[in-house]
Amino acid sequence: MLKFKYARKNPVCPRAVFVDGLARTGKFLACRIISHLEKGEHAQYQATMEHMCYMFYVGSVPRETAASFIQFITEEQTYNRMVGRFLNTRKGDASSIFLSPHHEEYIERASAPSGEVAQKIFNDAGFIPVYPLHNGMVSGSLIFDAMPWAQLIHLCRHPINQTYKWFERGWGWRDIEDPLSFIPLVETRHGTVPWFAHDWEEQFLSGNAMERALDSVLKLQEADERGFAQLSAAQSRNVLRLPLERLLSSPDDVIRKISDFLDSPPHKNMTSMLKEEGLPIKNDPDRRQRMLDEISDQASPDRVARLLEAGKAFEQRWNI
């Protein structure tokens, strides 16, 4: 048994923004919006951050170790951005630096001074490093233990749309069968399941692909709510919660909220970026019903009833 605990370090940067939500909630769209703020960096995805949140959630690592590890990996990635390391230049990726209006500056950093000089230039300019997470809110308090100065933007989506998009993406079978799925798995006495199903594994394994997608969405949305409820008042003030539906239909309103939350005005290219993304998108009231019909054809009546109940609660919560 180790007689010491990992400890947090002095921060490399006074800012850190995490953009969180389930898969298919528009996180990378939100990240692109942030990159089109004057001080917003383009998002850097680092899976080990969220994996530590999952390991803590399932009880595999103590809080002190998980929090310290999250800070270390986040700070290391922030420094890499300061000096132009590990830039994603793959143009088809949502995290490609070429989607940012600042990409030339990122490339120039690779040939500029490193060390404390790079740190001072970055921090004096007030740049905001941004990190997307999948399902980090389930361990939201851990993120703030790691970096009390962090800010978190959390996106959610109507559970009917969310379920349909998960099934469409293959979640429900890819989780445990596809080698190109990188969702951490856990062994239970009933079989292998995704990390988030560790305490309802029988239900997960008994369902078909659609039912697994539906159950997973509802369970993760419930876990998000529990995670948010566990935050202190001070921590919750550093969280901005947004529904994807509002981002798609009223992007200007959402951009103002994000801009105010992060204290950085929009870049002059924000309007042209929204046009590239095809925003705003008009709401199609019949589309959700078509999704529900397809879900209902493949999921048990009791599951569909729970989905409808969750959908009504979501609509009331966000006035959608």
PDB file of C-alpha atoms in Angstrom:
ATOM      1  CA  MET A   1       0.000   0.000   0.000  1.00  0.00           C
ATOM      2  CA  LEU A   2       1.484   3.370  -1.016  1.00  0.00           C
ATOM      3  CA  LYS A   3       2.012   5.802   1.844  1.00  0.00           C
ATOM      4  CA  PHE A   4       1.753   8.924  -0.316  1.00  0.00           C
ATOM      5  CA  LYS A   5      -0.817  10.606  -2.501  1.00  0.00           C
ATOM      6  CA  TYR A   6      -0.434  12.338  -5.806  1.00  0.00           C
ATOM      7  CA  ALA A   7      -0.626  16.120  -5.453  1.00  0.00           C
ATOM      8  CA  ARG A   8      -1.689  18.926  -7.754  1.00  0.00           C
ATOM      9  CA  LYS A   9       0.969  21.210  -9.231  1.00  0.00           C
ATOM     10  CA  ASN A  10       1.269  24.911  -9.922  1.00  0.00           C
ATOM     11  CA  PRO A  11      -0.766  25.657 -13.057  1.00  0.00           C
ATOM     12  CA  VAL A  12       0.816  26.285 -16.439  1.00  0.00           C
ATOM     13  CA  CYS A  13      -2.131  28.459 -17.464  1.00  0.00           C
ATOM     14  CA  PRO A  14      -4.812  30.279 -15.439  1.00  0.00           C
ATOM     15  CA  ARG A  15      -7.546  29.143 -17.859  1.00  0.00           C
ATOM     16  CA  ALA A  16      -8.992  25.772 -18.854  1.00  0.00           C
ATOM     17  CA  VAL A  17     -12.322  25.184 -20.562  1.00  0.00           C
ATOM     18  CA  PHE A  18     -13.900  21.752 -20.893  1.00  0.00           C
ATOM     19  CA  VAL A  19     -16.726  21.192 -23.387  1.00  0.00           C
ATOM     20  CA  ASP A  20     -18.673  18.178 -22.225  1.00  0.00           C
ATOM     21  CA  GLY A  21     -21.677  16.078 -23.145  1.00  0.00           C
ATOM     22  CA  LEU A  22     -22.732  12.698 -24.455  1.00  0.00           C
ATOM     23  CA  ALA A  23     -21.576  11.674 -27.920  1.00  0.00           C
ATOM     24  CA  ARG A  24     -23.677  13.386 -30.621  1.00  0.00           C
ATOM     25  CA  THR A  25     -24.548  16.478 -28.574  1.00  0.00           C
ATOM     26  CA  GLY A  26     -22.660  18.993 -30.722  1.00  0.00           C
ATOM     27  CA  LYS A  27     -19.525  19.345 -28.610  1.00  0.00           C
ATOM     28  CA  PHE A  28     -17.189  19.902 -31.533  1.00  0.00           C
ATOM     29  CA  LEU A  29     -19.566  22.473 -33.006  1.00  0.00           C
ATOM     30  CA  ALA A  30     -19.441  24.300 -29.678  1.00  0.00           C
ATOM     31  CA  CYS A  31     -15.648  23.949 -29.691  1.00  0.00           C
ATOM     32  CA  ARG A  32     -15.484  25.497 -33.150  1.00  0.00           C
ATOM     33  CA  ILE A  33     -17.579  28.414 -31.924  1.00  0.00           C
ATOM     34  CA  ILE A  34     -15.128  28.912 -29.047  1.00  0.00           C
ATOM     35  CA  SER A  35     -12.227  28.828 -31.509  1.00  0.00           C
ATOM     36  CA  HIS A  36     -13.962  31.729 -33.262  1.00  0.00           C
ATOM     37  CA  LEU A  37     -13.795  33.887 -30.159  1.00  0.00           C
ATOM     38  CA  GLU A  38     -10.914  36.354 -30.068  1.00  0.00           C
ATOM     39  CA  LYS A  39      -9.087  34.436 -27.327  1.00  0.00           C
ATOM     40  CA  GLY A  40     -10.429  30.947 -27.953  1.00  0.00           C
ATOM     41  CA  GLU A  41      -7.976  28.183 -28.823  1.00  0.00           C
ATOM     42  CA  HIS A  42      -8.990  25.347 -31.106  1.00  0.00           C
ATOM     43  CA  ALA A  43     -10.019  22.215 -29.217  1.00  0.00           C
ATOM     44  CA  GLN A  44      -7.505  19.507 -28.342  1.00  0.00           C
ATOM     45  CA  TYR A  45      -9.020  16.078 -27.700  1.00  0.00           C
ATOM     46  CA  GLN A  46      -7.166  13.978 -25.147  1.00  0.00           C
ATOM     47  CA  ALA A  47      -9.002  10.755 -24.298  1.00  0.00           C
ATOM     48  CA  THR A  48      -7.048  10.044 -21.113  1.00  0.00           C
ATOM     49  CA  MET A  49      -8.727  13.016 -19.392  1.00  0.00           C
ATOM     50  CA  GLU A  50     -12.189  11.520 -19.751  1.00  0.00           C
ATOM     51  CA  HIS A  51     -10.963   7.970 -19.110  1.00  0.00           C
ATOM     52  CA  MET A  52      -9.781   9.088 -15.679  1.00  0.00           C
ATOM     53  CA  CYS A  53     -13.283  10.486 -15.037  1.00  0.00           C
ATOM     54  CA  TYR A  54     -14.723   7.064 -15.905  1.00  0.00           C
ATOM     55  CA  MET A  55     -12.222   5.187 -13.734  1.00  0.00           C
ATOM     56  CA  PHE A  56     -13.130   7.395 -10.802  1.00  0.00           C
ATOM     57  CA  TYR A  57     -16.850   6.954 -11.533  1.00  0.00           C
ATOM     58  CA  VAL A  58     -16.636   3.164 -11.379  1.00  0.00           C
ATOM     59  CA  GLY A  59     -14.450   3.279  -8.258  1.00  0.00           C
ATOM     60  CA  SER A  60     -11.168   2.110  -9.813  1.00  0.00           C
ATOM     61  CA  VAL A  61      -9.016   5.035  -8.632  1.00  0.00           C
ATOM     62  CA  PRO A  62      -9.153   7.326  -5.575  1.00  0.00           C
ATOM     63  CA  ARG A  63     -10.199  10.938  -5.964  1.00  0.00           C
ATOM     64  CA  GLU A  64      -6.784  12.429  -5.144  1.00  0.00           C
ATOM     65  CA  THR A  65      -5.025  10.329  -7.781  1.00  0.00           C
ATOM     66  CA  ALA A  66      -7.650  10.957 -10.447  1.00  0.00           C
ATOM     67  CA  ALA A  67      -7.750  14.719  -9.838  1.00  0.00           C
ATOM     68  CA  SER A  68      -3.972  15.074  -9.936  1.00  0.00           C
ATOM     69  CA  PHE A  69      -3.717  12.994 -13.107  1.00  0.00           C
ATOM     70  CA  ILE A  70      -6.373  15.096 -14.853  1.00  0.00           C
ATOM     71  CA  GLN A  71      -4.505  18.282 -13.985  1.00  0.00           C
ATOM     72  CA  PHE A  72      -1.168  16.879 -15.148  1.00  0.00           C
ATOM     73  CA  ILE A  73      -2.433  15.668 -18.520  1.00  0.00           C
ATOM     74  CA  THR A  74      -4.430  18.866 -19.110  1.00  0.00           C
ATOM     75  CA  GLU A  75      -1.514  21.122 -18.230  1.00  0.00           C
ATOM     76  CA  GLU A  76       0.847  19.084 -20.407  1.00  0.00           C
ATOM     77  CA  GLN A  77      -1.508  19.413 -23.363  1.00  0.00           C
ATOM     78  CA  THR A  78      -1.842  23.149 -22.730  1.00  0.00           C
ATOM     79  CA  TYR A  79       1.919  23.539 -22.817  1.00  0.00           C
ATOM     80  CA  ASN A  80       2.065  21.518 -26.032  1.00  0.00           C
ATOM     81  CA  ARG A  81      -0.367  23.990 -27.559  1.00  0.00           C
ATOM     82  CA  MET A  82       1.767  26.896 -26.323  1.00  0.00           C
ATOM     83  CA  VAL A  83       4.756  25.561 -28.289  1.00  0.00           C
ATOM     84  CA  GLY A  84       2.918  24.231 -31.339  1.00  0.00           C
ATOM     85  CA  ARG A  85       3.294  20.511 -30.630  1.00  0.00           C
ATOM     86  CA  PHE A  86       0.961  17.727 -31.790  1.00  0.00           C
ATOM     87  CA  LEU A  87      -1.226  19.945 -33.972  1.00  0.00           C
ATOM     88  CA  ASN A  88      -3.989  18.071 -35.788  1.00  0.00           C
ATOM     89  CA  THR A  89      -3.537  18.937 -39.460  1.00  0.00           C
ATOM     90  CA  ARG A  90      -5.912  16.282 -40.782  1.00  0.00           C
ATOM     91  CA  LYS A  91      -8.334  18.476 -42.699  1.00  0.00           C
ATOM     92  CA  GLY A  92     -11.337  16.183 -42.439  1.00  0.00           C
ATOM     93  CA  ASP A  93     -11.301  16.054 -38.639  1.00  0.00           C
ATOM     94  CA  ALA A  94     -13.560  18.187 -36.477  1.00  0.00           C
ATOM     95  CA  SER A  95     -10.483  19.015 -34.391  1.00  0.00           C
ATOM     96  CA  SER A  96      -8.325  20.054 -37.352  1.00  0.00           C
ATOM     97  CA  ILE A  97      -6.531  23.332 -36.678  1.00  0.00           C
ATOM     98  CA  PHE A  98      -7.480  24.482 -40.182  1.00  0.00           C
ATOM     99  CA  LEU A  99     -11.052  24.984 -38.934  1.00  0.00           C
ATOM    100  CA  SER A 100      -9.773  27.774 -36.671  1.00  0.00           C
ATOM    101  CA  PRO A 101      -9.160  31.336 -37.857  1.00  0.00           C
ATOM    102  CA  HIS A 102      -5.958  31.258 -35.772  1.00  0.00           C
ATOM    103  CA  HIS A 103      -4.354  28.199 -37.406  1.00  0.00           C
ATOM    104  CA  GLU A 104      -1.414  30.110 -38.886  1.00  0.00           C
ATOM    105  CA  GLU A 105      -0.496  31.343 -35.432  1.00  0.00           C
ATOM    106  CA  TYR A 106      -0.573  27.777 -34.070  1.00  0.00           C
ATOM    107  CA  ILE A 107       1.893  26.676 -36.732  1.00  0.00           C
ATOM    108  CA  GLU A 108       4.182  29.633 -36.057  1.00  0.00           C
ATOM    109  CA  ARG A 109       4.442  28.606 -32.406  1.00  0.00           C
ATOM    110  CA  ALA A 110       6.337  25.483 -33.468  1.00  0.00           C
ATOM    111  CA  SER A 111       9.331  27.607 -34.493  1.00  0.00           C
ATOM    112  CA  ALA A 112       9.048  30.186 -31.686  1.00  0.00           C
ATOM    113  CA  PRO A 113      10.810  30.031 -28.289  1.00  0.00           C
ATOM    114  CA  SER A 114       9.638  27.346 -25.869  1.00  0.00           C
ATOM    115  CA  GLY A 115       9.673  27.093 -22.073  1.00  0.00           C
ATOM    116  CA  GLU A 116       8.810  30.059 -19.891  1.00  0.00           C
ATOM    117  CA  VAL A 117       8.937  32.428 -22.870  1.00  0.00           C
ATOM    118  CA  ALA A 118       6.167  30.531 -24.657  1.00  0.00           C
ATOM    119  CA  GLN A 119       4.187  30.263 -21.428  1.00  0.00           C
ATOM    120  CA  LYS A 120       4.400  34.024 -20.820  1.00  0.00           C
ATOM    121  CA  ILE A 121       3.402  34.913 -24.387  1.00  0.00           C
ATOM    122  CA  PHE A 122       0.386  32.578 -24.240  1.00  0.00           C
ATOM    123  CA  ASN A 123      -0.827  33.634 -20.802  1.00  0.00           C
ATOM    124  CA  ASP A 124      -0.213  37.362 -21.300  1.00  0.00           C
ATOM    125  CA  ALA A 125      -2.310  37.190 -24.470  1.00  0.00           C
ATOM    126  CA  GLY A 126      -5.144  35.616 -22.463  1.00  0.00           C
ATOM    127  CA  PHE A 127      -5.602  32.592 -24.719  1.00  0.00           C
ATOM    128  CA  ILE A 128      -8.146  30.027 -23.571  1.00  0.00           C
ATOM    129  CA  PRO A 129      -7.234  26.325 -23.962  1.00  0.00           C
ATOM    130  CA  VAL A 130     -10.252  24.154 -24.778  1.00  0.00           C
ATOM    131  CA  TYR A 131     -10.753  20.424 -24.213  1.00  0.00           C
ATOM    132  CA  PRO A 132     -13.764  18.360 -25.349  1.00  0.00           C
ATOM    133  CA  LEU A 133     -14.920  15.555 -23.057  1.00  0.00           C
ATOM    134  CA  HIS A 134     -17.423  12.747 -23.406  1.00  0.00           C
ATOM    135  CA  ASN A 135     -19.555  12.254 -20.288  1.00  0.00           C
ATOM    136  CA  GLY A 136     -17.260  14.171 -17.954  1.00  0.00           C
ATOM    137  CA  MET A 137     -20.171  15.604 -15.974  1.00  0.00           C
ATOM    138  CA  VAL A 138     -20.694  12.234 -14.270  1.00  0.00           C
ATOM    139  CA  SER A 139     -17.503  13.130 -12.387  1.00  0.00           C
ATOM    140  CA  GLY A 140     -17.940  16.889 -12.539  1.00  0.00           C
ATOM    141  CA  SER A 141     -16.717  17.556  -9.012  1.00  0.00           C
ATOM    142  CA  LEU A 142     -13.520  15.654  -9.831  1.00  0.00           C
ATOM    143  CA  ILE A 143     -12.755  18.045 -12.693  1.00  0.00           C
ATOM    144  CA  PHE A 144     -13.041  21.003 -10.340  1.00  0.00           C
ATOM    145  CA  ASP A 145     -10.954  19.204  -7.729  1.00  0.00           C
ATOM    146  CA  ALA A 146      -8.291  18.862 -10.403  1.00  0.00           C
ATOM    147  CA  MET A 147      -8.521  22.460 -11.598  1.00  0.00           C
ATOM    148  CA  PRO A 148     -10.652  24.721  -9.389  1.00  0.00           C
ATOM    149  CA  TRP A 149     -10.216  27.547 -11.921  1.00  0.00           C
ATOM    150  CA  ALA A 150     -11.734  25.468 -14.759  1.00  0.00           C
ATOM    151  CA  GLN A 151     -14.896  26.349 -16.658  1.00  0.00           C
ATOM    152  CA  LEU A 152     -17.191  23.718 -18.089  1.00  0.00           C
ATOM    153  CA  ILE A 153     -19.666  24.050 -20.956  1.00  0.00           C
ATOM    154  CA  HIS A 154     -22.081  21.136 -20.899  1.00  0.00           C
ATOM    155  CA  LEU A 155     -24.272  20.259 -23.883  1.00  0.00           C
ATOM    156  CA  CYS A 156     -27.360  18.092 -23.827  1.00  0.00           C
ATOM    157  CA  ARG A 157     -29.906  16.951 -26.396  1.00  0.00           C
ATOM    158  CA  HIS A 158     -33.519  15.791 -26.546  1.00  0.00           C
ATOM    159  CA  PRO A 159     -33.416  12.121 -25.487  1.00  0.00           C
ATOM    160  CA  ILE A 160     -35.416  10.946 -28.512  1.00  0.00           C
ATOM    161  CA  ASN A 161     -32.993  12.596 -30.938  1.00  0.00           C
ATOM    162  CA  GLN A 162     -30.074  11.468 -28.803  1.00  0.00           C
ATOM    163  CA  THR A 163     -31.221   7.838 -28.808  1.00  0.00           C
ATOM    164  CA  TYR A 164     -31.830   7.825 -32.542  1.00  0.00           C
ATOM    165  CA  LYS A 165     -28.426   9.351 -33.296  1.00  0.00           C
ATOM    166  CA  TRP A 166     -26.698   6.859 -30.984  1.00  0.00           C
ATOM    167  CA  PHE A 167     -28.360   3.953 -32.751  1.00  0.00           C
ATOM    168  CA  GLU A 168     -27.621   5.478 -36.146  1.00  0.00           C
ATOM    169  CA  ARG A 169     -23.955   5.758 -35.149  1.00  0.00           C
ATOM    170  CA  GLY A 170     -23.879   2.118 -34.091  1.00  0.00           C
ATOM    171  CA  TRP A 171     -23.772   2.632 -30.330  1.00  0.00           C
ATOM    172  CA  GLY A 172     -25.542  -0.305 -28.761  1.00  0.00           C
ATOM    173  CA  TRP A 173     -23.386  -2.868 -30.538  1.00  0.00           C
ATOM    174  CA  ARG A 174     -20.142  -1.075 -31.449  1.00  0.00           C
ATOM    175  CA  ASP A 175     -19.409  -0.379 -27.781  1.00  0.00           C
ATOM    176  CA  ILE A 176     -18.287  -3.938 -27.112  1.00  0.00           C
ATOM    177  CA  GLU A 177     -17.760  -5.411 -30.599  1.00  0.00           C
ATOM    178  CA  ASP A 178     -16.079  -2.815 -32.819  1.00  0.00           C
ATOM    179  CA  PRO A 179     -12.262  -2.548 -32.478  1.00  0.00           C
ATOM    180  CA  LEU A 180     -12.571   1.066 -33.677  1.00  0.00           C
ATOM    181  CA  SER A 181     -14.731   1.924 -30.680  1.00  0.00           C
ATOM    182  CA  PHE A 182     -12.533   3.323 -27.939  1.00  0.00           C
ATOM    183  CA  ILE A 183     -15.118   3.340 -25.153  1.00  0.00           C
ATOM    184  CA  PRO A 184     -13.518   1.754 -22.060  1.00  0.00           C
ATOM    185  CA  LEU A 185     -15.002  -1.624 -21.162  1.00  0.00           C
ATOM    186  CA  VAL A 186     -15.403  -3.342 -17.819  1.00  0.00           C
ATOM    187  CA  GLU A 187     -15.727  -7.006 -16.940  1.00  0.00           C
ATOM    188  CA  THR A 188     -18.739  -7.976 -14.830  1.00  0.00           C
ATOM    189  CA  ARG A 189     -19.973 -11.364 -13.697  1.00  0.00           C
ATOM    190  CA  HIS A 190     -22.575 -11.186 -16.470  1.00  0.00           C
ATOM    191  CA  GLY A 191     -20.207 -10.180 -19.261  1.00  0.00           C
ATOM    192  CA  THR A 192     -18.300  -7.273 -20.778  1.00  0.00           C
ATOM    193  CA  VAL A 193     -20.095  -3.906 -20.907  1.00  0.00           C
ATOM    194  CA  PRO A 194     -19.208  -0.229 -21.439  1.00  0.00           C
ATOM    195  CA  TRP A 195     -17.923   1.528 -18.318  1.00  0.00           C
ATOM    196  CA  PHE A 196     -21.218   3.389 -17.786  1.00  0.00           C
ATOM    197  CA  ALA A 197     -23.191   0.107 -17.595  1.00  0.00           C
ATOM    198  CA  HIS A 198     -21.074  -1.385 -14.829  1.00  0.00           C
ATOM    199  CA  ASP A 199     -23.967  -1.281 -12.345  1.00  0.00           C
ATOM    200  CA  TRP A 200     -26.797  -2.229 -14.749  1.00  0.00           C
ATOM    201  CA  GLU A 201     -24.984  -4.781 -16.872  1.00  0.00           C
ATOM    202  CA  GLU A 202     -27.823  -7.329 -17.001  1.00  0.00           C
ATOM    203  CA  GLN A 203     -30.187  -4.741 -18.446  1.00  0.00           C
ATOM    204  CA  PHE A 204     -27.604  -3.665 -21.021  1.00  0.00           C
ATOM    205  CA  LEU A 205     -26.778  -7.193 -22.144  1.00  0.00           C
ATOM    206  CA  SER A 206     -30.423  -8.272 -22.362  1.00  0.00           C
ATOM    207  CA  GLY A 207     -31.396  -5.550 -24.843  1.00  0.00           C
ATOM    208  CA  ASN A 208     -31.105  -5.354 -28.609  1.00  0.00           C
ATOM    209  CA  ALA A 209     -28.994  -2.598 -30.194  1.00  0.00           C
ATOM    210  CA  MET A 210     -31.796  -0.014 -30.133  1.00  0.00           C
ATOM    211  CA  GLU A 211     -32.720  -0.837 -26.544  1.00  0.00           C
ATOM    212  CA  ARG A 212     -29.099  -0.597 -25.477  1.00  0.00           C
ATOM    213  CA  ALA A 213     -28.787   2.814 -27.135  1.00  0.00           C
ATOM    214  CA  LEU A 214     -31.990   4.010 -25.453  1.00  0.00           C
ATOM    215  CA  ASP A 215     -31.036   2.701 -22.010  1.00  0.00           C
ATOM    216  CA  SER A 216     -27.514   4.114 -22.317  1.00  0.00           C
ATOM    217  CA  VAL A 217     -28.748   7.583 -23.216  1.00  0.00           C
ATOM    218  CA  LEU A 218     -31.245   7.730 -20.359  1.00  0.00           C
ATOM    219  CA  LYS A 219     -28.788   6.330 -17.814  1.00  0.00           C
ATOM    220  CA  LEU A 220     -26.040   8.747 -18.859  1.00  0.00           C
ATOM    221  CA  GLN A 221     -28.388  11.730 -18.846  1.00  0.00           C
ATOM    222  CA  GLU A 222     -29.466  10.769 -15.336  1.00  0.00           C
ATOM    223  CA  ALA A 223     -25.816  10.421 -14.295  1.00  0.00           C
ATOM    224  CA  ASP A 224     -25.126  13.888 -15.724  1.00  0.00           C
ATOM    225  CA  GLU A 225     -27.879  15.344 -13.556  1.00  0.00           C
ATOM    226  CA  ARG A 226     -26.502  13.633 -10.461  1.00  0.00           C
ATOM    227  CA  GLY A 227     -23.021  14.880 -11.281  1.00  0.00           C
ATOM    228  CA  PHE A 228     -24.216  18.454 -11.653  1.00  0.00           C
ATOM    229  CA  ALA A 229     -26.236  18.242  -8.411  1.00  0.00           C
ATOM    230  CA  GLN A 230     -23.063  17.223  -6.550  1.00  0.00           C
ATOM    231  CA  LEU A 231     -21.236  20.430  -7.485  1.00  0.00           C
ATOM    232  CA  SER A 232     -20.833  23.165  -4.918  1.00  0.00           C
ATOM    233  CA  ALA A 233     -22.488  26.523  -5.520  1.00  0.00           C
ATOM    234  CA  ALA A 234     -19.143  28.015  -6.543  1.00  0.00           C
ATOM    235  CA  GLN A 235     -18.436  25.150  -8.937  1.00  0.00           C
ATOM    236  CA  SER A 236     -21.875  25.295 -10.537  1.00  0.00           C
ATOM    237  CA  ARG A 237     -21.321  28.988 -11.324  1.00  0.00           C
ATOM    238  CA  ASN A 238     -18.439  27.850 -13.526  1.00  0.00           C
ATOM    239  CA  VAL A 239     -20.743  25.633 -15.596  1.00  0.00           C
ATOM    240  CA  LEU A 240     -22.756  26.768 -18.625  1.00  0.00           C
ATOM    241  CA  ARG A 241     -25.421  24.263 -19.669  1.00  0.00           C
ATOM    242  CA  LEU A 242     -26.831  24.406 -23.191  1.00  0.00           C
ATOM    243  CA  PRO A 243     -29.227  22.276 -25.251  1.00  0.00           C
ATOM    244  CA  LEU A 244     -28.032  21.428 -28.753  1.00  0.00           C
ATOM    245  CA  GLU A 245     -31.453  22.347 -30.122  1.00  0.00           C
ATOM    246  CA  ARG A 246     -30.948  25.962 -29.018  1.00  0.00           C
ATOM    247  CA  LEU A 247     -27.454  26.061 -30.511  1.00  0.00           C
ATOM    248  CA  LEU A 248     -28.785  24.877 -33.874  1.00  0.00           C
ATOM    249  CA  SER A 249     -31.859  27.080 -34.059  1.00  0.00           C
ATOM    250  CA  SER A 250     -30.597  30.248 -32.328  1.00  0.00           C
ATOM    251  CA  PRO A 251     -26.795  30.240 -32.644  1.00  0.00           C
ATOM    252  CA  ASP A 252     -26.427  33.998 -32.162  1.00  0.00           C
ATOM    253  CA  ASP A 253     -28.090  33.810 -28.731  1.00  0.00           C
ATOM    254  CA  VAL A 254     -25.914  30.877 -27.692  1.00  0.00           C
ATOM    255  CA  ILE A 255     -22.749  32.564 -28.948  1.00  0.00           C
ATOM    256  CA  ARG A 256     -23.532  35.588 -26.781  1.00  0.00           C
ATOM    257  CA  LYS A 257     -23.882  33.317 -23.760  1.00  0.00           C
ATOM    258  CA  ILE A 258     -20.624  31.531 -24.485  1.00  0.00           C
ATOM    259  CA  SER A 259     -18.842  34.806 -25.191  1.00  0.00           C
ATOM    260  CA  ASP A 260     -20.043  36.306 -21.910  1.00  0.00           C
ATOM    261  CA  PHE A 261     -19.250  33.113 -19.985  1.00  0.00           C
ATOM    262  CA  LEU A 262     -15.675  33.011 -21.300  1.00  0.00           C
ATOM    263  CA  ASP A 263     -15.230  36.800 -21.385  1.00  0.00           C
ATOM    264  CA  SER A 264     -14.017  36.849 -24.985  1.00  0.00           C
ATOM    265  CA  PRO A 265     -15.738  38.616 -27.907  1.00  0.00           C
ATOM    266  CA  PRO A 266     -16.483  36.858 -31.216  1.00  0.00           C
ATOM    267  CA  HIS A 267     -13.850  36.871 -33.952  1.00  0.00           C
ATOM    268  CA  LYS A 268     -14.687  38.730 -37.164  1.00  0.00           C
ATOM    269  CA  ASN A 269     -14.982  35.358 -38.962  1.00  0.00           C
ATOM    270  CA  MET A 270     -17.747  34.055 -36.692  1.00  0.00           C
ATOM    271  CA  THR A 271     -20.544  34.885 -39.152  1.00  0.00           C
ATOM    272  CA  SER A 272     -18.840  33.163 -42.082  1.00  0.00           C
ATOM    273  CA  MET A 273     -18.153  30.099 -39.906  1.00  0.00           C
ATOM    274  CA  LEU A 274     -21.843  29.813 -39.030  1.00  0.00           C
ATOM    275  CA  LYS A 275     -22.668  29.881 -42.730  1.00  0.00           C
ATOM    276  CA  GLU A 276     -20.146  27.081 -43.339  1.00  0.00           C
ATOM    277  CA  GLU A 277     -21.891  25.039 -40.654  1.00  0.00           C
ATOM    278  CA  GLY A 278     -25.305  25.743 -42.187  1.00  0.00           C
ATOM    279  CA  LEU A 279     -26.606  27.547 -39.108  1.00  0.00           C
ATOM    280  CA  PRO A 280     -29.227  28.349 -38.077  1.00  0.00           C
ATOM    281  CA  ILE A 281     -31.215  25.194 -38.787  1.00  0.00           C
ATOM    282  CA  LYS A 282     -34.994  25.420 -38.744  1.00  0.00           C
ATOM    283  CA  ASN A 283     -36.782  23.028 -36.424  1.00  0.00           C
ATOM    284  CA  ASP A 284     -38.623  20.177 -38.163  1.00  0.00           C
ATOM    285  CA  PRO A 285     -41.449  19.124 -35.828  1.00  0.00           C
ATOM    286  CA  ASP A 286     -42.142  15.942 -37.803  1.00  0.00           C
ATOM    287  CA  ARG A 287     -38.554  14.682 -37.735  1.00  0.00           C
ATOM    288  CA  ARG A 288     -38.578  13.756 -34.049  1.00  0.00           C
ATOM    289  CA  GLN A 289     -41.818  11.839 -34.528  1.00  0.00           C
ATOM    290  CA  ARG A 290     -40.254   9.847 -37.366  1.00  0.00           C
ATOM    291  CA  MET A 291     -37.313   9.049 -35.096  1.00  0.00           C
ATOM    292  CA  LEU A 292     -39.673   7.978 -32.317  1.00  0.00           C
ATOM    293  CA  ASP A 293     -41.604   5.735 -34.685  1.00  0.00           C
ATOM    294  CA  GLU A 294     -38.415   3.919 -35.689  1.00  0.00           C
ATOM    295  CA  ILE A 295     -37.320   3.606 -32.060  1.00  0.00           C
ATOM    296  CA  SER A 296     -40.748   2.251 -31.078  1.00  0.00           C
ATOM    297  CA  ASP A 297     -40.540  -0.434 -33.754  1.00  0.00           C
ATOM    298  CA  GLN A 298     -37.429  -1.901 -32.133  1.00  0.00           C
ATOM    299  CA  ALA A 299     -37.666  -1.125 -28.403  1.00  0.00           C
ATOM    300  CA  SER A 300     -39.940  -2.578 -25.758  1.00  0.00           C
ATOM    301  CA  PRO A 301     -43.037  -0.557 -24.755  1.00  0.00           C
ATOM    302  CA  ASP A 302     -41.755   0.076 -21.233  1.00  0.00           C
ATOM    303  CA  ARG A 303     -38.502   1.510 -22.584  1.00  0.00           C
ATOM    304  CA  VAL A 304     -40.374   3.738 -25.044  1.00  0.00           C
ATOM    305  CA  ALA A 305     -42.575   4.961 -22.178  1.00  0.00           C
ATOM    306  CA  ARG A 306     -39.497   5.955 -20.173  1.00  0.00           C
ATOM    307  CA  LEU A 307     -38.071   7.702 -23.230  1.00  0.00           C
ATOM    308  CA  LEU A 308     -41.281   9.693 -23.713  1.00  0.00           C
ATOM    309  CA  GLU A 309     -41.284  10.693 -20.055  1.00  0.00           C
ATOM    310  CA  ALA A 310     -37.658  11.847 -20.290  1.00  0.00           C
ATOM    311  CA  GLY A 311     -38.478  13.746 -23.479  1.00  0.00           C
ATOM    312  CA  LYS A 312     -41.306  15.671 -21.800  1.00  0.00           C
ATOM    313  CA  ALA A 313     -39.044  16.574 -18.880  1.00  0.00           C
ATOM    314  CA  PHE A 314     -36.376  17.812 -21.294  1.00  0.00           C
ATOM    315  CA  GLU A 315     -38.889  19.958 -23.200  1.00  0.00           C
ATOM    316  CA  GLN A 316     -40.157  21.517 -19.974  1.00  0.00           C
ATOM    317  CA  ARG A 317     -36.617  22.098 -18.666  1.00  0.00           C
ATOM    318  CA  TRP A 318     -35.489  23.936 -21.802  1.00  0.00           C
ATOM    319  CA  ASN A 319     -38.837  25.272 -23.041  1.00  0.00           C
ATOM    320  CA  ILE A 320     -38.360  23.488 -26.349  1.00  0.00           C
TER     321      ILE A 320
END
